[in-house]
mmCIF file of C-alpha atoms in Angstrom:
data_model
loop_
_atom_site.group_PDB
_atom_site.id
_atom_site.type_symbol
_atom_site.label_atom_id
_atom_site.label_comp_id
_atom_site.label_asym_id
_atom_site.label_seq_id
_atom_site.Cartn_x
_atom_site.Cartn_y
_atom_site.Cartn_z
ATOM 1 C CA UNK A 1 96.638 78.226 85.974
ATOM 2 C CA UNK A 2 97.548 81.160 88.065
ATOM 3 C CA UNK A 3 99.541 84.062 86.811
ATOM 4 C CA UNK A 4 101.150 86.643 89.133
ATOM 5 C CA UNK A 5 101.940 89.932 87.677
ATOM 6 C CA UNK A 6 103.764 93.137 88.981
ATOM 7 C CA UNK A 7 102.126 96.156 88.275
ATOM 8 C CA UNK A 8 102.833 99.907 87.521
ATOM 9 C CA UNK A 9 100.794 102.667 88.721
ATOM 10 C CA UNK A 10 102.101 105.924 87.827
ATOM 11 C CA UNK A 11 101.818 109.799 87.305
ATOM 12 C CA UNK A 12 99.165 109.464 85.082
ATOM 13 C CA UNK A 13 96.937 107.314 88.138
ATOM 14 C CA UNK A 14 97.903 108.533 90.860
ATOM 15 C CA UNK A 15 94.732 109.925 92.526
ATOM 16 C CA UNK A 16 92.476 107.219 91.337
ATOM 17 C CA UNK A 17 91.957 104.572 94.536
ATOM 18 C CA UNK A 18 92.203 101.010 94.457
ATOM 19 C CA UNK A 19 88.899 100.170 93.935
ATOM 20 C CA UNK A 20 89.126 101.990 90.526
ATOM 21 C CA UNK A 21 92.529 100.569 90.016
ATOM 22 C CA UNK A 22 91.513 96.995 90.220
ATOM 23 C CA UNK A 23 87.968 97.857 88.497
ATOM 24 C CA UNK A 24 90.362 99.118 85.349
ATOM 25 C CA UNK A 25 92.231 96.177 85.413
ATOM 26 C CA UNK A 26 89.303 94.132 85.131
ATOM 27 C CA UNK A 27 88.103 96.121 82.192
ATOM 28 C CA UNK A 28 91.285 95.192 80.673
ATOM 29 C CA UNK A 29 91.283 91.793 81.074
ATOM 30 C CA UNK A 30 87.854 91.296 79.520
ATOM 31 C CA UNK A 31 88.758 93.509 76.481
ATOM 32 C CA UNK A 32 92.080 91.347 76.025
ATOM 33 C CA UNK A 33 89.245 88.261 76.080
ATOM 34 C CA UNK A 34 91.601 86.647 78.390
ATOM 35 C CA UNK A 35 90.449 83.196 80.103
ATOM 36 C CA UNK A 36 89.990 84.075 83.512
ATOM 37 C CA UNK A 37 88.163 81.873 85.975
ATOM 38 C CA UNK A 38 85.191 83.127 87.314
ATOM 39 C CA UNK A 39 84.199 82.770 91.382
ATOM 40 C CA UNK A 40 80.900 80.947 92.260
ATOM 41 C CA UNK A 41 77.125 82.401 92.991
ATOM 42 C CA UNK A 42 74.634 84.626 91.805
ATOM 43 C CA UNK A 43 77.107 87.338 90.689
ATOM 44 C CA UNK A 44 80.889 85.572 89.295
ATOM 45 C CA UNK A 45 83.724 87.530 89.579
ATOM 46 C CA UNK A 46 86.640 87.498 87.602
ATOM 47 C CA UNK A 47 89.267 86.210 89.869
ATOM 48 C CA UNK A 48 91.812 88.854 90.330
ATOM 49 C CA UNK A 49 93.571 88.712 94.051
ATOM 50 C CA UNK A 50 95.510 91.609 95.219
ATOM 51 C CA UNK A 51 98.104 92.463 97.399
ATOM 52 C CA UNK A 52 98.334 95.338 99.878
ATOM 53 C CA UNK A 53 96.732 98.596 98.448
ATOM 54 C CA UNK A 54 98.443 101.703 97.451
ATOM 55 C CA UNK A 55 96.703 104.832 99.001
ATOM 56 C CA UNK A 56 95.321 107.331 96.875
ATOM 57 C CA UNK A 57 97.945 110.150 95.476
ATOM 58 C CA UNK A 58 100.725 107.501 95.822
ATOM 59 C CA UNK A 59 102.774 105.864 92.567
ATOM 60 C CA UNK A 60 104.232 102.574 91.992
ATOM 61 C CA UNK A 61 106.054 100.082 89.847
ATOM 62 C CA UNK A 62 105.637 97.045 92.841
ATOM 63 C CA UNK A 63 101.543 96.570 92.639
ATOM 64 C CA UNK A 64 100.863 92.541 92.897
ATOM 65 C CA UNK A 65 97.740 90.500 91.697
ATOM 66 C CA UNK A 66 97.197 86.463 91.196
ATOM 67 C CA UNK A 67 94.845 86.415 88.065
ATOM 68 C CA UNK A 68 93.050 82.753 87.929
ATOM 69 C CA UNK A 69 92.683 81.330 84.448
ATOM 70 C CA UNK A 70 90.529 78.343 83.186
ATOM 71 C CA UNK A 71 92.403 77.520 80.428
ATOM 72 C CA UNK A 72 96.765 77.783 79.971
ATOM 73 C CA UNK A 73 98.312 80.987 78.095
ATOM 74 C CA UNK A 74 101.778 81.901 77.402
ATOM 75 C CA UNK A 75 102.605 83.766 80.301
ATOM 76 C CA UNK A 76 103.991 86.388 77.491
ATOM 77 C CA UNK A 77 101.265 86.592 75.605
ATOM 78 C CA UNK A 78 99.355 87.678 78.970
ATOM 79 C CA UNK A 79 101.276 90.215 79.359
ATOM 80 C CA UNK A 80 101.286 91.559 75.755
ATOM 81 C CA UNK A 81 97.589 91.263 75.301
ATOM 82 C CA UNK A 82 96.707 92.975 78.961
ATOM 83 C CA UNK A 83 98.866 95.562 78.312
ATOM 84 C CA UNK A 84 97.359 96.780 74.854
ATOM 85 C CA UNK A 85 94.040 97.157 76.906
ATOM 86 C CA UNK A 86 95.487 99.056 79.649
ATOM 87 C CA UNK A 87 95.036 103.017 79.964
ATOM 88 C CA UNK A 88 98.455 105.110 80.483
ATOM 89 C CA UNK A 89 100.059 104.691 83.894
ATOM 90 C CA UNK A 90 98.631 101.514 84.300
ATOM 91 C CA UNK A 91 101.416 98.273 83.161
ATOM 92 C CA UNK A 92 102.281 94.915 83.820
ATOM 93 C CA UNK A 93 106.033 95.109 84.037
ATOM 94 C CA UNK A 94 106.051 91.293 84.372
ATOM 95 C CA UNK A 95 104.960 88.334 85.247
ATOM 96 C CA UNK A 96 105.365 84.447 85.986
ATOM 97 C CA UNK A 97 103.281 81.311 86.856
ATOM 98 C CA UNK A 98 102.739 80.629 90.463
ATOM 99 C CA UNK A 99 101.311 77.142 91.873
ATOM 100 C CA UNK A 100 97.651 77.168 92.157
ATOM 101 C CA UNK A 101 97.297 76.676 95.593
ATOM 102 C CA UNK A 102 99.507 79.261 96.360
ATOM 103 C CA UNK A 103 98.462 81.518 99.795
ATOM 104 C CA UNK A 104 96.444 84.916 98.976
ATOM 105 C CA UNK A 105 99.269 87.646 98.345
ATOM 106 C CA UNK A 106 97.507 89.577 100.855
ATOM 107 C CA UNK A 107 98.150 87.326 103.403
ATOM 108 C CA UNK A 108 101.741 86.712 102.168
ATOM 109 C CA UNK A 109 103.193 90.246 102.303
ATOM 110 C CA UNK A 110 105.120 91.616 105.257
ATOM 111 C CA UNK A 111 107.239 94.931 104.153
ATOM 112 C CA UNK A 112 107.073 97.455 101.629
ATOM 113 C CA UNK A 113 109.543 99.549 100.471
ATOM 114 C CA UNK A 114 109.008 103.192 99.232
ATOM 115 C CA UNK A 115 111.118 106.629 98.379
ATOM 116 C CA UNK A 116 109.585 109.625 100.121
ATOM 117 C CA UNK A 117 110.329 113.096 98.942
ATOM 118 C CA UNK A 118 109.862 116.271 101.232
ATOM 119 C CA UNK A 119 111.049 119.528 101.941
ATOM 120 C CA UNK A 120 112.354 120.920 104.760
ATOM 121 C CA UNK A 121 113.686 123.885 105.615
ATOM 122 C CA UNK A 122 116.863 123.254 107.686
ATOM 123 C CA UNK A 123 120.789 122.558 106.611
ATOM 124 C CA UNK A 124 121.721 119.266 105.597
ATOM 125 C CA UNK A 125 123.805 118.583 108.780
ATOM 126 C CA UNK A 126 120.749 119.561 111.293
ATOM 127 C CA UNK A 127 118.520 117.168 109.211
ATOM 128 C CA UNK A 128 120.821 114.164 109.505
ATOM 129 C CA UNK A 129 121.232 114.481 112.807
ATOM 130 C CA UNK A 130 118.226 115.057 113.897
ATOM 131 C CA UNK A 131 117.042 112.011 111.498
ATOM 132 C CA UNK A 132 119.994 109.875 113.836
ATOM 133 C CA UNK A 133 118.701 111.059 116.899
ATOM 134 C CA UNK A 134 115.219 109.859 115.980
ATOM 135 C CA UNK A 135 115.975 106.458 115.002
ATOM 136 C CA UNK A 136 117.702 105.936 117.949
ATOM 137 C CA UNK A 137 115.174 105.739 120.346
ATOM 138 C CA UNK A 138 113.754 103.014 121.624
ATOM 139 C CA UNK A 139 110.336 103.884 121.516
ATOM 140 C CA UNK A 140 108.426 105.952 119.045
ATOM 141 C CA UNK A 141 104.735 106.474 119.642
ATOM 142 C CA UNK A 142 101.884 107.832 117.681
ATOM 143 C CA UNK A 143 98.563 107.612 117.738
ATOM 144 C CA UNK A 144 96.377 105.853 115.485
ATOM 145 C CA UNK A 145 92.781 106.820 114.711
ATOM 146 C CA UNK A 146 90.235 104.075 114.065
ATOM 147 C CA UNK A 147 86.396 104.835 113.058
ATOM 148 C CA UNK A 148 86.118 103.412 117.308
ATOM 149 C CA UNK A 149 88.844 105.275 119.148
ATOM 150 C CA UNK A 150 92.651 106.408 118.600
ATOM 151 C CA UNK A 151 95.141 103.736 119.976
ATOM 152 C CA UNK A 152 98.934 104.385 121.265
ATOM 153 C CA UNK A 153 101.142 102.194 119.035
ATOM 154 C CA UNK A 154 105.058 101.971 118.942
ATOM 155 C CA UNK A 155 106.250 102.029 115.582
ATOM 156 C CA UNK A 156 109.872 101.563 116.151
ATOM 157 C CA UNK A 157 109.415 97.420 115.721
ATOM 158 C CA UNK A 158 107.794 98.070 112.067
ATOM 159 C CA UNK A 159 110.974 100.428 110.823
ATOM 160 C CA UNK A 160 113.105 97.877 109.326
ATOM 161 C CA UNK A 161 115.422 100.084 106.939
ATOM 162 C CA UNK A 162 115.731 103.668 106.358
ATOM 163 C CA UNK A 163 118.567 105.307 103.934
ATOM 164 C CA UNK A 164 118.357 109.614 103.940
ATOM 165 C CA UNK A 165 119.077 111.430 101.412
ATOM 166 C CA UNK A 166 119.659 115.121 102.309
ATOM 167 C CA UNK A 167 119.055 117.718 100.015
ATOM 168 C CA UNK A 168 117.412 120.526 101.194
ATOM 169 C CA UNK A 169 114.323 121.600 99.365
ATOM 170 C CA UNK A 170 114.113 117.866 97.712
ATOM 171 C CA UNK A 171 115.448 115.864 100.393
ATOM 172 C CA UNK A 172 114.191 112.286 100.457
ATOM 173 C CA UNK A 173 114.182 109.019 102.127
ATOM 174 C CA UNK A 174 114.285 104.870 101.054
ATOM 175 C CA UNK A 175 112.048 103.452 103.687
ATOM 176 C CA UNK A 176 111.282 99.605 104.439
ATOM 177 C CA UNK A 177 108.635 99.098 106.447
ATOM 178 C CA UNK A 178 106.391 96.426 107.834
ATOM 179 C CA UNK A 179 103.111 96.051 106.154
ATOM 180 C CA UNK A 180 100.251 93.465 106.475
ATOM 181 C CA UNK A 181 98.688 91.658 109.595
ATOM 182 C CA UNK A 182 101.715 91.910 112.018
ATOM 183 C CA UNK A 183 102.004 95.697 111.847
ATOM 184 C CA UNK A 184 100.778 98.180 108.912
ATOM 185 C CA UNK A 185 103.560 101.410 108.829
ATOM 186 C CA UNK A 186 102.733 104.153 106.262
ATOM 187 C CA UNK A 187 105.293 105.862 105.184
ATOM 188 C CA UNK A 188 103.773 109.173 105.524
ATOM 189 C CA UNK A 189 102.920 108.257 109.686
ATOM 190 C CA UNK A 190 106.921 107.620 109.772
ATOM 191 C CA UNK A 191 107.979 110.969 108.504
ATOM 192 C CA UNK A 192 105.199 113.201 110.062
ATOM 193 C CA UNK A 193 106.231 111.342 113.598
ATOM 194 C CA UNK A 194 109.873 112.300 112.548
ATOM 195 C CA UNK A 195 108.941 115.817 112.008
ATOM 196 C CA UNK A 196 106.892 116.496 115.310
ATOM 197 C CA UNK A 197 110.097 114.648 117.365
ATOM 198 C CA UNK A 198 112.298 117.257 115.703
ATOM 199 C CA UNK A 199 110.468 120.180 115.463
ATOM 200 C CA UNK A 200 110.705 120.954 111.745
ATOM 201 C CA UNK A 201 107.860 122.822 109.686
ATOM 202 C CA UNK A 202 108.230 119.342 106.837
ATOM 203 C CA UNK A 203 106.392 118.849 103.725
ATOM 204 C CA UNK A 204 105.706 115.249 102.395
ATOM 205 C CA UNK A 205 105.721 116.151 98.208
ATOM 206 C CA UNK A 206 105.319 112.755 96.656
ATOM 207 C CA UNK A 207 105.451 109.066 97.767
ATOM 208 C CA UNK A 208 106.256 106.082 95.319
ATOM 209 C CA UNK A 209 106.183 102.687 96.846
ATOM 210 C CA UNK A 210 109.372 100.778 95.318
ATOM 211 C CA UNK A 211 108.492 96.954 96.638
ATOM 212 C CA UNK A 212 106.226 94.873 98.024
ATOM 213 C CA UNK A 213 107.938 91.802 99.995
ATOM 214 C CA UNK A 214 106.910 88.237 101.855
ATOM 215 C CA UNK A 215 109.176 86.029 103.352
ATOM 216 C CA UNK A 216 111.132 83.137 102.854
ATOM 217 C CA UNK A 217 113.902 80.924 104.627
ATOM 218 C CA UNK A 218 114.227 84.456 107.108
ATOM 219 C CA UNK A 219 114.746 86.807 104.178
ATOM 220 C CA UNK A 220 112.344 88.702 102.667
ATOM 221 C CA UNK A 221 111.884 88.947 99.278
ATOM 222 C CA UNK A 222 109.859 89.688 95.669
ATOM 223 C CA UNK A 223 106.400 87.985 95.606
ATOM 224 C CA UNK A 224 107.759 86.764 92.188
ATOM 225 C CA UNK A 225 111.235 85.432 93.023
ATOM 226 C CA UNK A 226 111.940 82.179 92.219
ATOM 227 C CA UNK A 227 114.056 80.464 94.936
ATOM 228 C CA UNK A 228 115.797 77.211 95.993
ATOM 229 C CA UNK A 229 115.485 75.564 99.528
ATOM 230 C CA UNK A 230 118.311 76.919 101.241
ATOM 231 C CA UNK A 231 121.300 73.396 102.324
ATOM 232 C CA UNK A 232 120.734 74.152 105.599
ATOM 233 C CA UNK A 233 116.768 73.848 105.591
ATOM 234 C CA UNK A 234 117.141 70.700 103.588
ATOM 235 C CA UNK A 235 119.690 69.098 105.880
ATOM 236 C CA UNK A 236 117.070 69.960 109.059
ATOM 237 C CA UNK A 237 114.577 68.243 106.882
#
């Protein structure tokens, strides 16, 4: 069977990468004596598939993994045994079977969703507007640096929802954002581009990413929501 989970990665974490993040979850999982499948070859793997990657220094309570099992479990009992093995700032916040030959949540996910909290040292009124203003251009352009060369890219496709909240010192922002093979925006890209159109000396304090998203039907929505075939996909069928 295969069991997806949500994941929280918080305070406590924060600054350890993903490599160590999924290495501690595997650690978990054979303490718990779970029965997870194991890949093929010289050197089997526990097979635990992950979604997007958090970047280091970032928090989370919307991390996604597909653990394989050989054998069936309680879907609550995976949960309650995983979570007794798993340091602080590390939980599953839940879980729910998913069919086995369900596509790699990598390849599935297409926006994430996080709150950004900076400082910045202009009124209120001056930050909305100039937060407006920004949006409403057609293009916005940065530059991306590769380990080959830096590329132009326009990022205002790959802003799909913004919400500011404007309070001075701790001001902050609800981003959505596409993420995965058709365009990869970081938050932190989006509001240093914002600052340099604008002209404010900003701070980036702390990023938590609140949701990781694929689609379905034209909406996008949890990997872990459960959903019917929409009448009017049915009645095309």
């Amino acid at each position: 069977m295969k069991i997806r989970a949500k994941i929280a990665k918080g305070e406590a974490v924060r600054f350890i990468s993903h490599l160590d993040f999924a290495g501690t979850l595997e650690k978990a999982v054979r303490r718990a004596k779970l029965p997870m499948a194991l890949s093929g070859g010289f050197t089997p793997r526990l097979k635990i598939n992950f979604a997007s990657a958090l970047a280091l220094g970032f928090t989370s309570d919307a991390e996604y993994a597909d653990f394989e099992l050989q054998d069936r479990i309680l879907v609550a009992k995976f949960i309650r045994r995983l979570n007794q093995q798993l340091p602080k700032g590390i939980e599953i916040l839940e879980a729910r079977q998913v069919a086995d030959n369900s596509p790699a949540l990598m390849a599935q996910v297409v926006a994430a969703s996080y709150r950004v909290v900076g400082s910045v040292s202009v009124p209120d009124e001056t930050l909305v507007f100039s937060w407006d203003e920004f949006l409403e251009q057609d293009n916005i352009i940065i530059t991306k640096t590769t380990k080959r060369r830096q590329k132009q890219i326009d990022i205002r496709p790959w802003i799909l929802k913004t919400r500011l909240y404007p309070r001075g010192e701790k001001s902050s922002w609800d981003l959505l954002v596409t993420s995965g093979q058709k365009g990869n925006l970081r938050p932190e890209e989006l509001l240093q581009a914002f600052f340099a159109f604008a002209g404010l000396d900003g701070e980036i304090k702390h990023i938590h990413r609140t949701g990781l998203y694929i689609e379905r039907f034209g909406h996008l929505v949890s990997p872990l929501a459960r959903l019917r075939v929409p009448e009017e996909v049915r009645e095309s069928e």
